[in-house]
PDB file of C-alpha atoms in Angstrom:
ATOM      1  CA  MET A  20      89.143   8.456-102.439  1.00 51.00           C
ATOM      2  CA  ASP A  21      87.351  11.672-101.588  1.00 53.00           C
ATOM      3  CA  ALA A  22      84.071   9.832-101.746  1.00 52.00           C
ATOM      4  CA  SER A  23      85.098   7.168 -99.219  1.00 57.00           C
ATOM      5  CA  ARG A  24      86.522   9.857 -97.006  1.00 57.00           C
ATOM      6  CA  SER A  25      83.197  11.737 -97.234  1.00 58.00           C
ATOM      7  CA  ARG A  26      81.247   8.611 -96.340  1.00 59.00           C
ATOM      8  CA  ARG A  27      83.432   8.058 -93.304  1.00 61.00           C
ATOM      9  CA  ARG A  28      82.681  11.614 -92.156  1.00 61.00           C
ATOM     10  CA  ARG A  29      78.931  11.207 -92.569  1.00 64.00           C
ATOM     11  CA  ALA A  30      78.855   7.933 -90.713  1.00 61.00           C
ATOM     12  CA  PRO A  31      79.317   9.431 -87.174  1.00 63.00           C
ATOM     13  CA  PHE A  32      76.734  12.054 -87.981  1.00 63.00           C
ATOM     14  CA  LEU A  33      74.205   9.494 -89.050  1.00 63.00           C
ATOM     15  CA  ILE A  34      74.926   7.321 -86.038  1.00 66.00           C
ATOM     16  CA  GLY A  35      74.449  10.352 -83.706  1.00 65.00           C
ATOM     17  CA  LEU A  36      71.272  11.371 -85.460  1.00 64.00           C
ATOM     18  CA  LEU A  37      69.947   7.854 -85.118  1.00 65.00           C
ATOM     19  CA  ALA A  38      70.828   7.823 -81.413  1.00 64.00           C
ATOM     20  CA  ILE A  39      69.037  11.124 -80.909  1.00 67.00           C
ATOM     21  CA  LEU A  40      65.931   9.930 -82.724  1.00 65.00           C
ATOM     22  CA  THR A  41      65.974   6.743 -80.706  1.00 66.00           C
ATOM     23  CA  ALA A  42      66.349   8.656 -77.424  1.00 60.00           C
ATOM     24  CA  LEU A  43      63.463  11.043 -78.088  1.00 59.00           C
ATOM     25  CA  PRO A  44      60.655   8.565 -77.338  1.00 60.00           C
ATOM     26  CA  VAL A  45      62.507   7.274 -74.274  1.00 55.00           C
ATOM     27  CA  GLY A  46      63.009  10.855 -72.909  1.00 57.00           C
ATOM     28  CA  TYR A  47      59.445  11.747 -73.638  1.00 54.00           C
ATOM     29  CA  PHE A  48      58.263   8.690 -71.818  1.00 54.00           C
ATOM     30  CA  LEU A  49      60.606   9.276 -68.896  1.00 55.00           C
ATOM     31  CA  PHE A  50      60.315  13.053 -68.432  1.00 53.00           C
ATOM     32  CA  LEU A  51      57.330  14.493 -70.244  1.00 54.00           C
ATOM     33  CA  HIS A  52      54.744  11.758 -70.265  1.00 55.00           C
ATOM     34  CA  GLU A  53      52.452  11.783 -67.204  1.00 55.00           C
ATOM     35  CA  ALA A  54      51.875   8.435 -65.763  1.00 52.00           C
ATOM     36  CA  PRO A  55      48.213   7.466 -65.687  1.00 57.00           C
ATOM     37  CA  ALA A  56      46.482   7.997 -62.375  1.00 54.00           C
ATOM     38  CA  PRO A  57      46.378   4.855 -60.323  1.00 58.00           C
ATOM     39  CA  ALA A  58      43.102   3.128 -60.344  1.00 57.00           C
ATOM     40  CA  PRO A  59      41.140   3.895 -57.173  1.00 58.00           C
ATOM     41  CA  VAL A  60      41.353   1.212 -54.617  1.00 57.00           C
ATOM     42  CA  SER A  61      37.888   0.226 -53.507  1.00 61.00           C
ATOM     43  CA  MET A  62      37.693   0.149 -49.700  1.00 62.00           C
ATOM     44  CA  PRO A  63      35.363  -2.322 -48.086  1.00 63.00           C
ATOM     45  CA  ALA A  64      32.070  -0.758 -47.078  1.00 64.00           C
ATOM     46  CA  PRO A  65      31.825  -0.089 -43.337  1.00 66.00           C
ATOM     47  CA  ALA A  66      29.736  -2.532 -41.438  1.00 64.00           C
ATOM     48  CA  PRO A  67      26.301  -1.167 -40.578  1.00 65.00           C
ATOM     49  CA  LYS A  68      26.003   0.068 -37.004  1.00 68.00           C
ATOM     50  CA  VAL A  69      23.767  -2.062 -34.882  1.00 63.00           C
ATOM     51  CA  SER A  70      22.119   0.040 -32.157  1.00 67.00           C
ATOM     52  CA  THR A  71      22.094  -1.876 -28.900  1.00 67.00           C
ATOM     53  CA  PRO A  72      19.056  -0.988 -26.811  1.00 68.00           C
ATOM     54  CA  PRO A  73      19.867   0.125 -23.286  1.00 67.00           C
ATOM     55  CA  PRO A  74      19.390  -2.566 -20.708  1.00 62.00           C
ATOM     56  CA  ALA A  75      15.903  -2.660 -19.291  1.00 57.00           C
ATOM     57  CA  PRO A  76      15.697  -1.355 -15.719  1.00 57.00           C
ATOM     58  CA  GLU A  77      15.290  -4.020 -13.134  1.00 56.00           C
ATOM     59  CA  PRO A  78      11.726  -4.204 -11.844  1.00 57.00           C
ATOM     60  CA  PRO A  79      11.319  -3.106  -8.230  1.00 59.00           C
ATOM     61  CA  ARG A  80      11.778  -5.925  -5.795  1.00 67.00           C
ATOM     62  CA  LEU A  81       8.800  -6.834  -3.647  1.00 63.00           C
ATOM     63  CA  VAL A  82       9.418  -6.469   0.064  1.00 78.00           C
ATOM     64  CA  GLU A  83       7.362  -6.896   3.237  1.00 88.00           C
ATOM     65  CA  LEU A  84       6.502  -5.270   6.524  1.00 94.00           C
ATOM     66  CA  LYS A  85       7.163  -7.139   9.749  1.00 96.00           C
ATOM     67  CA  LEU A  86       5.528  -6.796  13.122  1.00 97.00           C
ATOM     68  CA  GLN A  87       8.435  -5.806  15.336  1.00 96.00           C
ATOM     69  CA  GLU A  88       6.538  -4.984  18.526  1.00 97.00           C
ATOM     70  CA  ILE A  89       3.096  -5.829  19.906  1.00 97.00           C
ATOM     71  CA  ARG A  90       1.406  -4.629  23.067  1.00 96.00           C
ATOM     72  CA  GLY A  91      -2.082  -5.727  23.990  1.00 95.00           C
ATOM     73  CA  THR A  92      -4.409  -7.162  21.369  1.00 96.00           C
ATOM     74  CA  VAL A  93      -3.245  -6.776  17.766  1.00 97.00           C
ATOM     75  CA  GLU A  94      -4.884  -8.587  14.853  1.00 98.00           C
ATOM     76  CA  VAL A  95      -4.005  -9.230  11.202  1.00 97.00           C
ATOM     77  CA  ARG A  96      -6.105 -10.077   8.161  1.00 97.00           C
ATOM     78  CA  ARG A  97      -4.864 -11.762   4.990  1.00 94.00           C
ATOM     79  CA  GLY A  98      -6.565 -10.371   1.895  1.00 87.00           C
ATOM     80  CA  GLY A  99     -10.287 -10.408   2.563  1.00 82.00           C
ATOM     81  CA  GLY A 100     -10.072 -13.115   5.211  1.00 92.00           C
ATOM     82  CA  GLU A 101     -10.977 -13.058   8.870  1.00 95.00           C
ATOM     83  CA  TRP A 102      -9.206 -11.140  11.593  1.00 97.00           C
ATOM     84  CA  ARG A 103      -6.971 -13.224  13.848  1.00 97.00           C
ATOM     85  CA  GLY A 104      -4.376 -12.625  16.523  1.00 97.00           C
ATOM     86  CA  ALA A 105      -0.998 -11.334  15.323  1.00 97.00           C
ATOM     87  CA  SER A 106       2.448 -12.401  16.489  1.00 96.00           C
ATOM     88  CA  VAL A 107       5.822 -10.682  16.619  1.00 96.00           C
ATOM     89  CA  GLY A 108       7.894 -11.297  13.485  1.00 95.00           C
ATOM     90  CA  GLU A 109       4.850 -11.919  11.279  1.00 95.00           C
ATOM     91  CA  ALA A 110       5.224 -10.516   7.752  1.00 95.00           C
ATOM     92  CA  LEU A 111       2.640  -8.401   5.943  1.00 95.00           C
ATOM     93  CA  ARG A 112       2.420  -8.122   2.177  1.00 92.00           C
ATOM     94  CA  ALA A 113       0.165  -6.357  -0.315  1.00 92.00           C
ATOM     95  CA  SER A 114      -3.575  -6.602   0.579  1.00 93.00           C
ATOM     96  CA  ASP A 115      -2.835  -7.612   4.190  1.00 96.00           C
ATOM     97  CA  ALA A 116      -4.126  -5.489   7.080  1.00 97.00           C
ATOM     98  CA  VAL A 117      -3.303  -4.991  10.756  1.00 97.00           C
ATOM     99  CA  ARG A 118      -5.280  -3.317  13.547  1.00 97.00           C
ATOM    100  CA  THR A 119      -4.781  -2.437  17.195  1.00 96.00           C
ATOM    101  CA  LEU A 120      -7.677  -2.780  19.628  1.00 94.00           C
ATOM    102  CA  ALA A 121      -8.380  -0.716  22.745  1.00 89.00           C
ATOM    103  CA  GLY A 122      -5.262  -0.106  24.811  1.00 90.00           C
ATOM    104  CA  SER A 123      -3.050  -1.830  22.226  1.00 94.00           C
ATOM    105  CA  TYR A 124      -0.007  -0.707  20.259  1.00 94.00           C
ATOM    106  CA  ALA A 125       2.052  -2.082  17.377  1.00 97.00           C
ATOM    107  CA  VAL A 126       5.266  -1.266  15.498  1.00 97.00           C
ATOM    108  CA  LEU A 127       5.904  -2.426  11.922  1.00 96.00           C
ATOM    109  CA  ILE A 128       9.194  -2.125  10.062  1.00 95.00           C
ATOM    110  CA  GLY A 129      10.114  -2.467   6.403  1.00 91.00           C
ATOM    111  CA  GLY A 130      13.826  -3.238   6.500  1.00 86.00           C
ATOM    112  CA  GLU A 131      15.858  -0.084   7.061  1.00 86.00           C
ATOM    113  CA  ALA A 132      13.465   2.124   5.090  1.00 91.00           C
ATOM    114  CA  VAL A 133      10.088   2.234   6.859  1.00 94.00           C
ATOM    115  CA  GLU A 134       8.798   2.311  10.424  1.00 96.00           C
ATOM    116  CA  VAL A 135       5.083   2.443  11.310  1.00 97.00           C
ATOM    117  CA  ARG A 136       3.874   3.052  14.881  1.00 97.00           C
ATOM    118  CA  MET A 137       0.164   2.394  15.387  1.00 97.00           C
ATOM    119  CA  GLU A 138      -1.785   3.974  18.243  1.00 94.00           C
ATOM    120  CA  PRO A 139      -4.741   2.168  19.915  1.00 93.00           C
ATOM    121  CA  GLY A 140      -7.812   1.805  17.730  1.00 92.00           C
ATOM    122  CA  THR A 141      -5.902   2.068  14.449  1.00 95.00           C
ATOM    123  CA  GLU A 142      -6.225   0.032  11.242  1.00 96.00           C
ATOM    124  CA  VAL A 143      -3.664  -0.007   8.420  1.00 97.00           C
ATOM    125  CA  THR A 144      -3.863  -1.903   5.106  1.00 97.00           C
ATOM    126  CA  VAL A 145      -0.865  -2.636   2.868  1.00 96.00           C
ATOM    127  CA  ALA A 146      -1.480  -1.492  -0.723  1.00 95.00           C
ATOM    128  CA  GLU A 147       1.990  -1.842  -2.306  1.00 94.00           C
ATOM    129  CA  LEU A 148       5.474  -2.714  -1.059  1.00 93.00           C
ATOM    130  CA  THR A 149       8.637  -2.509  -3.177  1.00 91.00           C
ATOM    131  CA  ASP A 150      12.243  -1.560  -2.480  1.00 86.00           C
ATOM    132  CA  THR A 151      11.489   2.002  -3.708  1.00 90.00           C
ATOM    133  CA  LEU A 152       7.896   2.612  -2.589  1.00 93.00           C
ATOM    134  CA  SER A 153       5.671   1.730   0.366  1.00 94.00           C
ATOM    135  CA  ARG A 154       1.995   2.589  -0.129  1.00 96.00           C
ATOM    136  CA  LEU A 155      -0.345   2.120   2.834  1.00 97.00           C
ATOM    137  CA  LEU A 156      -4.006   2.850   3.618  1.00 97.00           C
ATOM    138  CA  LEU A 157      -5.071   4.283   6.983  1.00 97.00           C
ATOM    139  CA  GLY A 158      -8.579   3.045   7.689  1.00 95.00           C
ATOM    140  CA  LYS A 159      -9.045   4.906  10.968  1.00 91.00           C
ATOM    141  CA  GLY A 160      -7.090   5.929  14.018  1.00 94.00           C
ATOM    142  CA  MET A 161      -3.626   7.462  14.240  1.00 96.00           C
ATOM    143  CA  THR A 162      -0.173   6.343  13.139  1.00 97.00           C
ATOM    144  CA  THR A 163       3.339   7.788  13.075  1.00 97.00           C
ATOM    145  CA  MET A 164       5.557   6.873  10.113  1.00 97.00           C
ATOM    146  CA  ARG A 165       9.235   7.287   9.330  1.00 96.00           C
ATOM    147  CA  VAL A 166      10.902   6.770   5.957  1.00 95.00           C
ATOM    148  CA  ARG A 167      14.604   6.911   5.120  1.00 87.00           C
ATOM    149  CA  SER A 168      16.952   5.858   2.348  1.00 76.00           C
ATOM    150  CA  SER A 169      17.787   2.163   2.324  1.00 68.00           C
ATOM    151  CA  SER A 170      21.416   1.323   1.453  1.00 67.00           C
ATOM    152  CA  GLY A 171      21.751   4.686  -0.299  1.00 69.00           C
ATOM    153  CA  ALA A 172      18.688   4.162  -2.515  1.00 77.00           C
ATOM    154  CA  PRO A 173      15.814   6.681  -2.123  1.00 87.00           C
ATOM    155  CA  HIS A 174      12.554   5.333  -0.731  1.00 91.00           C
ATOM    156  CA  ALA A 175       9.106   6.970  -0.815  1.00 94.00           C
ATOM    157  CA  LEU A 176       6.305   6.419   1.680  1.00 95.00           C
ATOM    158  CA  GLU A 177       2.754   7.171   0.542  1.00 97.00           C
ATOM    159  CA  LEU A 178      -0.301   7.049   2.791  1.00 97.00           C
ATOM    160  CA  THR A 179      -3.926   7.305   1.679  1.00 97.00           C
ATOM    161  CA  ALA A 180      -6.977   7.513   3.940  1.00 97.00           C
ATOM    162  CA  THR A 181     -10.336   5.761   3.899  1.00 96.00           C
ATOM    163  CA  GLY A 182     -13.230   8.164   3.282  1.00 95.00           C
ATOM    164  CA  SER A 183     -10.989  10.911   1.881  1.00 96.00           C
ATOM    165  CA  ASP A 184      -8.910  11.678  -1.193  1.00 96.00           C
ATOM    166  CA  ALA A 185      -6.065  12.919   1.033  1.00 97.00           C
ATOM    167  CA  VAL A 186      -2.613  11.540   0.229  1.00 98.00           C
ATOM    168  CA  ALA A 187       0.513  12.051   2.351  1.00 98.00           C
ATOM    169  CA  ARG A 188       3.921  11.453   0.766  1.00 97.00           C
ATOM    170  CA  SER A 189       7.435  11.780   2.150  1.00 96.00           C
ATOM    171  CA  GLN A 190      11.018  10.781   1.414  1.00 93.00           C
ATOM    172  CA  GLY A 191      13.385  10.845   4.333  1.00 89.00           C
ATOM    173  CA  GLY A 192      10.941  12.325   6.868  1.00 93.00           C
ATOM    174  CA  ALA A 193       8.657  11.477   9.781  1.00 97.00           C
ATOM    175  CA  PHE A 194       4.993  12.424  10.175  1.00 98.00           C
ATOM    176  CA  THR A 195       1.854  11.575  12.162  1.00 98.00           C
ATOM    177  CA  VAL A 196      -1.549  11.147  10.492  1.00 98.00           C
ATOM    178  CA  SER A 197      -5.033  10.706  11.948  1.00 97.00           C
ATOM    179  CA  ASN A 198      -8.212   9.688  10.128  1.00 96.00           C
ATOM    180  CA  ASN A 199     -11.757   9.613  11.483  1.00 93.00           C
ATOM    181  CA  GLY A 200     -12.903   7.530   8.487  1.00 92.00           C
ATOM    182  CA  ALA A 201     -15.444  10.178   7.487  1.00 93.00           C
ATOM    183  CA  GLY A 202     -13.274  12.604   5.528  1.00 94.00           C
ATOM    184  CA  THR A 203     -11.289  14.420   8.238  1.00 96.00           C
ATOM    185  CA  VAL A 204      -7.542  13.793   8.017  1.00 97.00           C
ATOM    186  CA  ALA A 205      -4.902  15.642  10.035  1.00 97.00           C
ATOM    187  CA  LEU A 206      -1.143  15.535   9.499  1.00 98.00           C
ATOM    188  CA  ALA A 207       1.848  16.901  11.405  1.00 98.00           C
ATOM    189  CA  THR A 208       5.454  16.619  10.216  1.00 98.00           C
ATOM    190  CA  LEU A 209       8.004  15.706  12.865  1.00 97.00           C
ATOM    191  CA  GLU A 210      11.134  15.501  10.680  1.00 96.00           C
ATOM    192  CA  GLY A 211      11.944  16.611   7.140  1.00 96.00           C
ATOM    193  CA  GLU A 212       8.907  17.528   5.063  1.00 97.00           C
ATOM    194  CA  THR A 213       5.672  15.894   3.911  1.00 97.00           C
ATOM    195  CA  THR A 214       3.479  16.669   0.919  1.00 98.00           C
ATOM    196  CA  LEU A 215      -0.242  16.517   1.732  1.00 98.00           C
ATOM    197  CA  SER A 216      -2.654  16.462  -1.207  1.00 97.00           C
ATOM    198  CA  GLY A 217      -6.409  16.612  -1.527  1.00 96.00           C
ATOM    199  CA  GLN A 218      -9.044  18.069  -3.874  1.00 95.00           C
ATOM    200  CA  GLN A 219      -6.319  18.614  -6.540  1.00 94.00           C
ATOM    201  CA  ARG A 220      -4.259  20.834  -4.247  1.00 97.00           C
ATOM    202  CA  SER A 221      -0.999  20.086  -2.451  1.00 97.00           C
ATOM    203  CA  VAL A 222       0.787  21.724   0.447  1.00 98.00           C
ATOM    204  CA  VAL A 223       4.261  21.052   1.830  1.00 98.00           C
ATOM    205  CA  VAL A 224       4.158  20.566   5.595  1.00 98.00           C
ATOM    206  CA  LEU A 225       7.559  21.220   7.148  1.00 98.00           C
ATOM    207  CA  ALA A 226       8.833  19.885  10.455  1.00 97.00           C
ATOM    208  CA  GLY A 227       6.908  21.502  13.312  1.00 97.00           C
ATOM    209  CA  GLN A 228       3.841  22.248  11.157  1.00 98.00           C
ATOM    210  CA  GLN A 229       0.445  20.620  10.717  1.00 97.00           C
ATOM    211  CA  SER A 230      -2.426  20.672   8.217  1.00 98.00           C
ATOM    212  CA  VAL A 231      -6.014  19.381   8.215  1.00 97.00           C
ATOM    213  CA  VAL A 232      -8.150  18.014   5.364  1.00 97.00           C
ATOM    214  CA  ARG A 233     -11.891  18.289   6.031  1.00 96.00           C
ATOM    215  CA  PRO A 234     -14.629  16.548   3.999  1.00 95.00           C
ATOM    216  CA  GLY A 235     -14.691  17.889   0.450  1.00 94.00           C
ATOM    217  CA  GLN A 236     -11.970  20.473   1.169  1.00 96.00           C
ATOM    218  CA  ALA A 237      -8.322  20.917   0.222  1.00 97.00           C
ATOM    219  CA  PRO A 238      -5.600  20.757   2.881  1.00 97.00           C
ATOM    220  CA  SER A 239      -5.439  23.796   5.124  1.00 97.00           C
ATOM    221  CA  ALA A 240      -2.412  26.057   4.951  1.00 97.00           C
ATOM    222  CA  PRO A 241       0.407  24.600   7.062  1.00 98.00           C
ATOM    223  CA  ALA A 242       0.542  26.190  10.518  1.00 97.00           C
ATOM    224  CA  PRO A 243       2.833  25.713  13.520  1.00 98.00           C
ATOM    225  CA  ILE A 244       1.819  22.927  15.892  1.00 96.00           C
ATOM    226  CA  PRO A 245      -0.052  24.660  18.760  1.00 94.00           C
ATOM    227  CA  ALA A 246       1.310  24.637  22.296  1.00 94.00           C
ATOM    228  CA  SER A 247      -1.954  23.431  23.889  1.00 95.00           C
ATOM    229  CA  LEU A 248      -4.838  21.116  23.076  1.00 96.00           C
ATOM    230  CA  LEU A 249      -8.514  21.762  23.687  1.00 96.00           C
ATOM    231  CA  LEU A 250     -10.569  19.221  25.619  1.00 97.00           C
ATOM    232  CA  LYS A 251     -13.977  19.908  27.145  1.00 97.00           C
ATOM    233  CA  VAL A 252     -16.169  17.073  28.457  1.00 97.00           C
ATOM    234  CA  ASN A 253     -19.839  17.481  29.378  1.00 96.00           C
ATOM    235  CA  TRP A 254     -20.271  15.276  32.434  1.00 95.00           C
ATOM    236  CA  PRO A 255     -23.808  14.288  33.561  1.00 92.00           C
ATOM    237  CA  ASP A 256     -25.044  15.746  36.836  1.00 88.00           C
ATOM    238  CA  ARG A 257     -27.131  12.697  37.808  1.00 88.00           C
ATOM    239  CA  PRO A 258     -25.695   9.577  36.175  1.00 90.00           C
ATOM    240  CA  ARG A 259     -28.105   6.826  35.202  1.00 90.00           C
ATOM    241  CA  ARG A 260     -27.379   3.293  34.084  1.00 91.00           C
ATOM    242  CA  GLN A 261     -27.373   4.453  30.428  1.00 93.00           C
ATOM    243  CA  ILE A 262     -25.783   7.812  29.684  1.00 94.00           C
ATOM    244  CA  LEU A 263     -24.361   9.764  26.748  1.00 94.00           C
ATOM    245  CA  ILE A 264     -21.172  11.755  27.268  1.00 95.00           C
ATOM    246  CA  SER A 265     -20.248  14.470  24.796  1.00 96.00           C
ATOM    247  CA  GLY A 266     -17.355  16.870  24.368  1.00 97.00           C
ATOM    248  CA  GLN A 267     -15.268  19.124  22.163  1.00 97.00           C
ATOM    249  CA  THR A 268     -11.658  18.939  20.957  1.00 96.00           C
ATOM    250  CA  GLU A 269      -9.587  20.048  17.962  1.00 95.00           C
ATOM    251  CA  PRO A 270     -10.430  18.654  14.484  1.00 93.00           C
ATOM    252  CA  GLY A 271      -8.281  15.669  13.553  1.00 94.00           C
ATOM    253  CA  THR A 272      -7.603  14.729  17.183  1.00 95.00           C
ATOM    254  CA  GLN A 273      -7.782  11.132  18.369  1.00 94.00           C
ATOM    255  CA  VAL A 274     -10.280  10.575  21.198  1.00 95.00           C
ATOM    256  CA  LEU A 275     -10.237   7.586  23.554  1.00 92.00           C
ATOM    257  CA  ALA A 276     -12.914   6.831  26.135  1.00 93.00           C
ATOM    258  CA  ASN A 277     -11.617   4.270  28.644  1.00 91.00           C
ATOM    259  CA  GLY A 278      -9.219   3.126  25.911  1.00 87.00           C
ATOM    260  CA  GLU A 279     -11.891   2.745  23.214  1.00 88.00           C
ATOM    261  CA  GLY A 280     -11.604   4.907  20.118  1.00 88.00           C
ATOM    262  CA  VAL A 281     -14.227   7.602  19.610  1.00 92.00           C
ATOM    263  CA  LEU A 282     -14.444   9.340  16.231  1.00 89.00           C
ATOM    264  CA  PRO A 283     -14.888  13.127  16.436  1.00 93.00           C
ATOM    265  CA  ASP A 284     -16.543  14.967  13.555  1.00 93.00           C
ATOM    266  CA  ALA A 285     -14.996  17.587  11.272  1.00 92.00           C
ATOM    267  CA  GLN A 286     -15.414  20.266  13.993  1.00 94.00           C
ATOM    268  CA  GLY A 287     -13.882  18.105  16.731  1.00 95.00           C
ATOM    269  CA  ARG A 288     -17.190  17.330  18.484  1.00 96.00           C
ATOM    270  CA  PHE A 289     -17.608  13.835  19.897  1.00 96.00           C
ATOM    271  CA  SER A 290     -20.053  11.760  21.915  1.00 96.00           C
ATOM    272  CA  PHE A 291     -20.232   8.187  23.139  1.00 95.00           C
ATOM    273  CA  PRO A 292     -22.722   6.097  25.113  1.00 95.00           C
ATOM    274  CA  LEU A 293     -21.822   4.400  28.370  1.00 93.00           C
ATOM    275  CA  THR A 294     -23.456   1.670  30.378  1.00 94.00           C
ATOM    276  CA  LEU A 295     -22.725   2.170  34.073  1.00 94.00           C
ATOM    277  CA  LYS A 296     -22.948  -0.231  36.958  1.00 94.00           C
ATOM    278  CA  GLU A 297     -24.162   0.339  40.437  1.00 93.00           C
ATOM    279  CA  GLY A 298     -21.686   2.282  42.494  1.00 93.00           C
ATOM    280  CA  SER A 299     -18.572   4.103  41.320  1.00 94.00           C
ATOM    281  CA  ASN A 300     -17.703   4.137  37.624  1.00 96.00           C
ATOM    282  CA  PRO A 301     -14.337   5.659  36.680  1.00 96.00           C
ATOM    283  CA  VAL A 302     -14.463   7.246  33.217  1.00 96.00           C
ATOM    284  CA  ARG A 303     -11.352   8.574  31.497  1.00 96.00           C
ATOM    285  CA  VAL A 304     -11.412  10.652  28.295  1.00 97.00           C
ATOM    286  CA  GLN A 305      -8.066  11.133  26.533  1.00 95.00           C
ATOM    287  CA  VAL A 306      -7.219  13.112  23.415  1.00 96.00           C
ATOM    288  CA  ARG A 307      -4.004  13.173  21.397  1.00 95.00           C
ATOM    289  CA  SER A 308      -3.197  15.461  18.491  1.00 96.00           C
ATOM    290  CA  VAL A 309      -1.043  14.661  15.466  1.00 97.00           C
ATOM    291  CA  GLY A 310       1.447  17.144  16.878  1.00 95.00           C
ATOM    292  CA  GLY A 311       1.995  14.913  19.924  1.00 95.00           C
ATOM    293  CA  LEU A 312      -0.059  16.971  22.406  1.00 96.00           C
ATOM    294  CA  ARG A 313      -2.086  15.079  25.004  1.00 95.00           C
ATOM    295  CA  GLN A 314      -4.937  16.037  27.299  1.00 96.00           C
ATOM    296  CA  GLU A 315      -7.333  14.090  29.517  1.00 96.00           C
ATOM    297  CA  GLU A 316     -10.234  14.391  31.920  1.00 97.00           C
ATOM    298  CA  GLN A 317     -11.574  11.746  34.292  1.00 96.00           C
ATOM    299  CA  ARG A 318     -14.459  11.374  36.693  1.00 95.00           C
ATOM    300  CA  ALA A 319     -15.841   8.719  38.973  1.00 95.00           C
ATOM    301  CA  LEU A 320     -19.556   8.631  38.162  1.00 95.00           C
ATOM    302  CA  GLN A 321     -21.713   7.401  41.037  1.00 93.00           C
ATOM    303  CA  VAL A 322     -24.820   5.403  40.292  1.00 92.00           C
ATOM    304  CA  ASP A 323     -27.253   4.641  43.105  1.00 88.00           C
ATOM    305  CA  THR A 324     -30.548   3.101  42.089  1.00 82.00           C
ATOM    306  CA  THR A 325     -31.598   1.691  45.471  1.00 80.00           C
ATOM    307  CA  PRO A 326     -34.961   3.099  46.515  1.00 77.00           C
ATOM    308  CA  PRO A 327     -35.092   5.135  49.710  1.00 71.00           C
ATOM    309  CA  LYS A 328     -35.777   3.135  52.817  1.00 71.00           C
ATOM    310  CA  ALA A 329     -39.397   3.052  53.967  1.00 64.00           C
ATOM    311  CA  VAL A 330     -40.132   5.437  56.811  1.00 58.00           C
ATOM    312  CA  THR A 331     -41.866   3.800  59.797  1.00 61.00           C
ATOM    313  CA  VAL A 332     -44.361   6.134  61.421  1.00 58.00           C
ATOM    314  CA  ASP A 333     -45.771   5.569  64.929  1.00 60.00           C
ATOM    315  CA  PRO A 334     -49.527   5.250  64.508  1.00 61.00           C
ATOM    316  CA  GLY A 335     -50.105   7.185  67.707  1.00 57.00           C
ATOM    317  CA  LEU A 336     -48.208  10.116  66.333  1.00 52.00           C
ATOM    318  CA  TRP A 337     -51.326  11.357  64.547  1.00 52.00           C
ATOM    319  CA  ASN A 338     -53.693  10.807  67.567  1.00 55.00           C
ATOM    320  CA  ASP A 339     -54.700  13.633  69.827  1.00 53.00           C
ATOM    321  CA  PRO A 340     -52.583  13.644  72.911  1.00 56.00           C
ATOM    322  CA  ALA A 341     -54.288  12.082  75.917  1.00 56.00           C
ATOM    323  CA  PRO A 342     -55.795  14.560  78.311  1.00 59.00           C
ATOM    324  CA  PRO A 343     -53.701  15.214  81.359  1.00 60.00           C
ATOM    325  CA  PRO A 344     -54.715  13.317  84.440  1.00 63.00           C
ATOM    326  CA  PRO A 345     -57.008  15.185  86.833  1.00 58.00           C
TER     327      PRO A 345
END
């Protein structure tokens, strides 16, 4: 009886012990056991960056110069062709040339950007024309050029000269250039500023200033445009049918004799032959500087080649007078 009662007492103890032993692994798993770290999730590799090249700049558009105004005799030449008469509205492109003869005048425009005014006896050749640059060649004579921005885009005007390494360049200015074709180039700036280069030296010519490039020399230091212009003409005392007239003016000045261009040398000396007719011969010498100054001299040269009339002599003039009557 005591034994069964003892077994009944041990039974709850054994059951509790068994429950505790059973709960130990569960508690360990729930509270003490660290869960394994989650396996790393592999992210997809980023796509390689493809560098997009910047868009290529648009090439400059080719443009043209047009003859807006013509006075007198103006001629054009296509490439290396023959000279022929020009007409208003005619377009000039690269390698084309235009010239004004004696007493003639022409105005060329390049859209809103460029204006070229050619004095008599001037020749200009087109070297390059785009919407950002106009490059021209002054063969001889004198021209006034203006350049301005076109539709907000900057535009450059560049002028070279035959017989010289001088280069004039401007953006948004106005200037006058003369070239005698033998290395003397003069420039005056009317508006804005112009860069004049030669012999690896450059000067900036401001509005109201001028500079001269002589053969084999760099541009002179910019100086104010003078208030007067020198002109001295050596007129013949006794004109003949064939004469030579000479004179002196400022270097880089344009000289016209009866409308025909005369090329002065690097010191401004000039001469030109003339064939005169019998009687009165009006001769007009005009000079114009790049600064806009003008001067002139004129004479009416008289030519008289008729021989003097023969003198009739009374034969009795040389006889002794008759003796008086007795």
